């Protein structure tokens, strides 16, 4: 039997890579390696519907396409090393696998705070097991919750904790507004107002210096000296790329895995990267390599990377334009939604209200060099989705930015 394409990572990116390899004409063996014991599942509901008890954990599983029925799934182990010159990967269970092609899809893991204090009572939200443990902690009576980090996950968890009846929910962040990184100040302030109206408190412009308690957390000490009482702490302070297994191969791993404009890694035609671990130049914008942690990216990257890899393995040319996705994200919080198309972070210095008003349903346009590069809608779920979608075609037609 010929060597397989090894897909390192069994989340959405790994599943889509396997499916797209078949769609691109690779009929050889495919082996997918996954650290968790579960088949690929949908992660966004972990901080929302599943955490709130509105959806079951079993409902998260993706249904693989029939084309990947013959794919080998090795779950409950992980890739711990790779030798790209010899085309082998080593697994935590001691197995060494040769490969014909390699798909890097190991994704991210939550960053943890290096603060002194007990570990019990501190949670992250990345996996099914994380969400299960957090849900059990949040359903206790009169629970006091401190969420460290006012990004996507932090704001979603805060909203869910309020829904579950937490006695107090406080979000801590060193930045002056929640989600100001992806949104800019205008919508970040509107987002804060909506959260506060629904009972979430904020401690902004300050960080965490220590956790109080003996066996488990009872309080969170801030850099301004304040101590917030806490029964449950959720750490949502960013992610770390799972790249350690690629050390020693001469790759740029400074922030995920650097790829070229076709998602190839290290100039190697037999290695590609997909999902939020890939740091790629987007030909739609300025060509600067960036990682993108939006839900659409695993599917978008897998489709392009699989066609590139399959063409190499089959001895043909892919004939593709450089990878140029239109990123999209949405975030449901309380009874409202954030919906975005494009790259609003590139246009935060020139934000214009295109429709509505920040106090109600609003659509903001983000501009760079006078060009529309992203839109974000904030409001009721249906209204936000419709408002953002109206500008999707315009974003697709925009010329590339200059580097």
XYZ file of C-alpha atoms in Angstrom:
403
model
C 0.000 0.000 0.000
C 1.243 3.490 -0.807
C 1.926 5.974 1.992
C -1.150 7.945 3.037
C -1.837 11.604 3.230
C -1.615 12.238 6.967
C -3.929 14.888 8.341
C -2.578 16.041 11.699
C -5.660 17.277 13.531
C -9.210 15.947 13.652
C -11.259 19.091 14.103
C -13.279 20.833 11.387
C -10.179 21.674 9.339
C -9.012 18.063 9.381
C -12.410 16.735 8.357
C -12.786 19.234 5.535
C -9.244 18.515 4.348
C -10.017 14.790 4.072
C -13.255 15.499 2.220
C -11.642 17.981 -0.132
C -8.741 15.640 -0.922
C -11.283 13.179 -2.269
C -13.098 15.931 -4.154
C -9.773 17.020 -5.674
C -9.048 13.560 -7.042
C -6.766 11.953 -4.419
C -7.890 8.333 -4.207
C -4.987 7.054 -2.101
C -5.141 6.369 1.638
C -5.855 9.159 4.114
C -5.174 8.956 7.855
C -6.511 11.596 10.257
C -4.898 11.924 13.698
C -6.855 13.559 16.539
C -5.944 14.156 20.177
C -9.544 14.112 21.416
C -11.501 10.834 21.495
C -14.370 12.402 19.526
C -15.042 12.598 15.819
C -14.931 16.190 14.484
C -17.558 18.441 16.033
C -18.770 22.024 15.898
C -17.027 24.255 18.448
C -18.895 27.614 18.366
C -21.949 26.282 20.281
C -19.681 25.272 23.185
C -19.785 28.808 24.597
C -23.433 29.400 23.725
C -26.212 26.850 23.054
C -24.471 23.822 24.543
C -23.162 25.729 27.558
C -26.661 27.087 28.150
C -28.175 23.600 27.931
C -30.198 24.444 24.815
C -28.376 21.859 22.682
C -26.841 18.491 23.522
C -23.193 17.577 23.218
C -24.116 14.809 20.805
C -25.681 17.367 18.454
C -22.255 18.910 17.840
C -20.876 16.084 15.688
C -20.402 16.762 11.994
C -21.703 14.191 9.539
C -18.777 13.184 7.291
C -19.489 12.909 3.584
C -19.717 9.478 2.000
C -16.495 10.127 0.082
C -14.441 9.794 3.283
C -15.960 6.503 4.445
C -12.614 4.797 3.823
C -10.538 7.352 5.744
C -8.671 5.984 8.763
C -9.335 7.893 11.976
C -6.806 7.579 14.791
C -8.421 9.363 17.726
C -7.255 9.745 21.302
C -3.628 10.288 20.324
C -1.683 13.203 18.871
C 1.199 13.956 16.591
C 4.265 14.785 18.688
C 7.027 15.111 16.078
C 7.630 15.349 12.359
C 10.589 14.831 10.060
C 9.656 16.650 6.888
C 12.785 15.547 5.020
C 12.049 11.879 5.691
C 8.289 12.379 5.385
C 7.358 10.805 8.699
C 5.332 11.818 11.737
C 5.511 10.340 15.212
C 2.495 9.856 17.456
C 2.156 10.011 21.229
C 1.377 6.281 21.273
C 4.835 5.533 19.861
C 3.759 4.933 16.263
C 5.768 6.376 13.385
C 3.858 6.949 10.144
C 5.296 7.646 6.710
C 3.338 10.037 4.552
C 3.012 10.983 0.917
C 1.495 14.314 1.852
C 0.965 16.102 5.162
C -1.856 18.417 6.194
C -1.088 20.553 9.258
C -4.423 21.017 11.039
C -3.505 20.867 14.737
C -5.154 24.193 15.516
C -4.900 26.121 18.741
C -5.163 25.598 22.474
C -6.263 28.148 25.109
C -3.617 30.364 26.624
C -3.535 30.196 30.438
C -2.726 32.976 32.884
C 0.639 32.530 34.647
C -0.717 33.965 37.911
C -0.189 32.458 41.366
C -3.072 30.781 43.132
C -5.159 27.606 43.032
C -6.073 25.912 39.759
C -9.426 24.444 40.798
C -12.352 26.550 39.670
C -10.495 27.950 36.649
C -11.869 26.999 33.229
C -11.232 27.428 29.523
C -13.598 26.774 26.622
C -12.119 24.926 23.672
C -13.256 21.291 23.822
C -16.381 19.295 24.617
C -14.877 18.301 27.958
C -14.083 21.949 28.763
C -17.677 22.987 28.100
C -19.102 20.085 30.099
C -17.010 20.971 33.149
C -17.883 24.670 32.874
C -21.593 23.983 32.508
C -21.571 21.925 35.704
C -19.808 24.773 37.505
C -22.191 27.459 36.223
C -25.383 25.666 37.203
C -24.743 25.953 40.938
C -26.941 28.337 42.963
C -25.769 31.930 43.397
C -22.544 31.390 41.489
C -20.220 34.370 41.036
C -18.380 34.342 37.726
C -15.292 36.237 36.624
C -14.441 36.040 32.933
C -10.894 37.100 32.130
C -10.767 38.349 28.559
C -13.377 40.395 26.671
C -12.984 38.817 23.255
C -15.392 36.549 21.377
C -15.363 33.643 23.829
C -15.275 35.827 26.921
C -18.283 37.898 25.873
C -20.236 34.821 24.773
C -19.569 33.003 28.049
C -20.538 36.083 30.055
C -23.837 36.285 28.193
C -24.494 32.579 28.726
C -23.668 32.804 32.440
C -26.250 35.579 32.838
C -28.795 33.419 31.010
C -28.074 30.559 33.427
C -28.840 32.809 36.398
C -25.385 33.545 37.784
C -25.524 35.933 40.732
C -22.668 38.069 39.402
C -20.812 38.099 36.086
C -17.774 40.356 35.702
C -15.564 40.573 32.625
C -11.956 41.680 33.130
C -9.723 42.947 30.328
C -6.673 45.247 30.085
C -8.187 46.986 27.047
C -10.672 49.846 27.513
C -13.590 48.168 25.688
C -14.760 44.614 24.928
C -13.827 43.197 21.515
C -12.205 46.457 20.493
C -9.546 44.525 18.548
C -11.863 43.140 15.858
C -14.559 45.843 16.131
C -12.950 49.185 16.861
C -14.285 51.603 19.469
C -17.657 52.514 17.937
C -19.213 49.055 18.006
C -17.176 47.951 21.021
C -18.867 50.677 23.081
C -22.265 49.668 21.716
C -21.487 46.073 22.655
C -20.512 47.048 26.198
C -23.725 49.034 26.627
C -25.817 46.032 25.565
C -24.021 43.695 27.970
C -24.344 46.092 30.892
C -28.059 46.524 30.210
C -28.402 42.745 30.635
C -26.474 42.513 33.885
C -22.832 41.954 32.915
C -20.260 44.022 34.771
C -16.909 45.096 33.373
C -13.520 45.747 34.962
C -11.624 47.178 32.002
C -8.170 48.702 31.719
C -6.835 46.275 34.307
C -5.328 42.804 34.425
C -5.177 39.837 36.787
C -2.233 39.471 39.177
C -3.298 36.545 41.383
C -6.052 34.082 42.238
C -7.162 33.860 45.852
C -8.185 30.707 47.675
C -6.669 27.567 49.168
C -7.902 24.461 47.353
C -9.949 26.355 44.767
C -10.493 29.888 43.546
C -12.457 32.244 45.793
C -11.334 35.561 44.339
C -9.489 37.291 41.516
C -6.985 40.027 42.365
C -6.622 42.770 39.780
C -3.642 44.972 38.995
C -5.399 47.959 40.568
C -5.668 46.098 43.882
C -9.340 45.176 43.596
C -10.296 41.623 44.583
C -13.370 40.246 42.824
C -15.145 37.383 44.623
C -15.380 34.377 42.339
C -16.699 30.832 42.465
C -15.945 30.251 38.787
C -13.209 31.817 36.660
C -13.156 31.531 32.878
C -9.821 32.289 31.221
C -10.350 33.593 27.707
C -7.039 35.293 27.068
C -6.140 34.130 23.592
C -4.730 31.015 22.010
C -1.435 29.226 21.495
C -0.733 27.446 18.222
C -0.092 23.707 18.477
C 3.150 23.779 16.498
C 5.662 22.172 18.864
C 5.582 18.900 16.941
C 6.992 20.749 13.907
C 10.070 22.077 15.712
C 13.406 21.286 14.112
C 12.219 21.449 10.517
C 13.371 24.971 9.735
C 9.840 26.405 9.586
C 8.615 29.845 10.632
C 6.443 29.019 13.658
C 6.440 32.451 15.285
C 2.637 32.703 15.062
C 1.129 29.499 13.800
C 2.612 27.993 10.637
C 3.724 30.380 7.904
C 2.530 29.366 4.432
C 2.777 30.765 0.935
C -0.156 32.081 -1.097
C -1.251 28.482 -1.800
C -1.048 27.316 1.839
C 2.137 25.322 1.234
C 4.474 25.118 4.226
C 8.189 25.875 4.116
C 8.353 25.780 0.334
C 7.414 22.088 0.362
C 4.804 20.968 -2.175
C 3.877 17.943 -0.046
C 2.986 19.888 3.139
C 0.035 22.265 3.508
C -1.651 23.938 6.488
C -5.364 24.536 7.095
C -7.528 26.196 9.700
C -6.577 28.756 12.324
C -3.009 27.452 12.628
C -2.203 28.643 9.082
C -0.602 32.100 8.767
C -1.181 32.949 5.150
C -1.067 36.023 2.898
C -4.538 36.946 1.694
C -4.356 38.215 -1.884
C -7.636 40.066 -1.300
C -5.933 42.490 1.078
C -2.341 43.583 1.595
C -0.497 40.278 1.282
C 0.709 40.326 4.906
C 0.560 36.771 6.357
C -1.956 36.515 9.183
C -3.811 33.813 11.051
C -7.601 34.017 10.966
C -9.623 32.329 13.709
C -13.061 32.544 12.094
C -15.388 29.584 11.606
C -15.287 29.853 7.811
C -11.513 29.534 7.562
C -11.141 25.742 8.102
C -13.440 25.053 5.165
C -11.959 27.772 2.936
C -8.353 26.749 3.596
C -9.099 23.030 3.272
C -10.667 23.445 -0.149
C -7.697 25.349 -1.551
C -4.939 23.403 0.210
C -6.411 20.006 -0.725
C -6.510 20.932 -4.407
C -2.885 22.102 -4.260
C -1.721 18.967 -2.434
C -3.741 16.537 -4.561
C -2.405 18.102 -7.759
C 1.162 17.647 -6.533
C 0.584 14.037 -5.509
C -1.127 13.260 -8.810
C 1.611 14.953 -10.838
C -0.542 17.746 -12.241
C -0.758 21.504 -11.830
C -3.551 22.926 -9.635
C -4.031 25.977 -11.857
C -5.329 28.067 -8.942
C -5.213 31.769 -8.278
C -3.576 32.754 -4.967
C -5.726 32.046 -1.927
C -8.019 35.034 -1.307
C -10.876 34.211 1.080
C -13.491 36.646 2.327
C -13.443 36.019 6.103
C -16.758 35.938 7.930
C -17.719 35.664 11.573
C -20.768 35.885 13.733
C -21.217 35.886 17.477
C -24.505 35.417 19.314
C -24.594 37.131 22.706
C -27.745 37.509 24.831
C -30.500 38.274 22.303
C -28.338 40.033 19.700
C -25.809 39.053 17.070
C -22.572 40.400 15.638
C -22.265 39.495 11.956
C -19.260 40.391 9.829
C -17.863 39.948 6.339
C -14.360 40.939 5.282
C -11.485 42.164 7.451
C -12.782 44.954 9.684
C -9.608 44.931 11.788
C -7.758 46.399 8.788
C -10.144 49.363 8.667
C -10.602 50.331 12.322
C -9.163 53.807 11.740
C -11.994 54.702 9.355
C -15.321 53.333 10.599
C -18.557 54.713 9.209
C -22.159 53.945 10.104
C -23.737 52.638 6.919
C -27.192 51.833 8.279
C -29.066 52.335 11.525
C -27.763 53.666 14.807
C -25.344 52.252 17.461
C -28.158 52.377 20.034
C -30.271 50.021 17.900
C -29.654 47.799 14.917
C -26.523 49.150 13.225
C -24.230 48.314 10.335
C -20.732 49.771 10.281
C -18.324 49.869 7.345
C -14.561 49.607 7.824
C -12.281 51.338 5.326
C -8.584 51.229 4.458
C -7.145 53.688 1.948
C -10.727 54.788 1.337
C -11.828 51.276 0.333
C -14.432 49.185 2.095
C -12.603 46.187 3.614
C -15.187 44.924 6.096
C -18.669 45.339 7.491
C -20.029 44.468 10.920
C -23.695 44.443 11.860
C -24.923 44.505 15.452
C -28.547 43.891 16.372
C -31.220 41.226 16.189
C -29.920 38.014 14.640
C -31.998 38.161 11.460
C -31.492 41.892 10.976
C -27.721 41.669 11.527
C -27.300 38.773 9.112
C -29.345 40.491 6.413
C -27.628 43.853 6.818
C -24.127 42.409 6.563
C -25.032 40.160 3.639
C -26.190 43.162 1.603
C -22.582 44.324 1.380
C -20.925 40.968 0.737
C -20.950 41.386 -3.043
C -19.359 44.824 -2.773
C -16.562 43.422 -0.620
C -15.902 40.636 -3.111
C -15.488 43.187 -5.912
C -13.026 45.413 -4.090
C -9.491 45.529 -5.570
C -6.613 44.314 -3.450
C -4.941 46.717 -1.042
C -1.342 47.654 -1.642
C 1.165 46.124 0.763
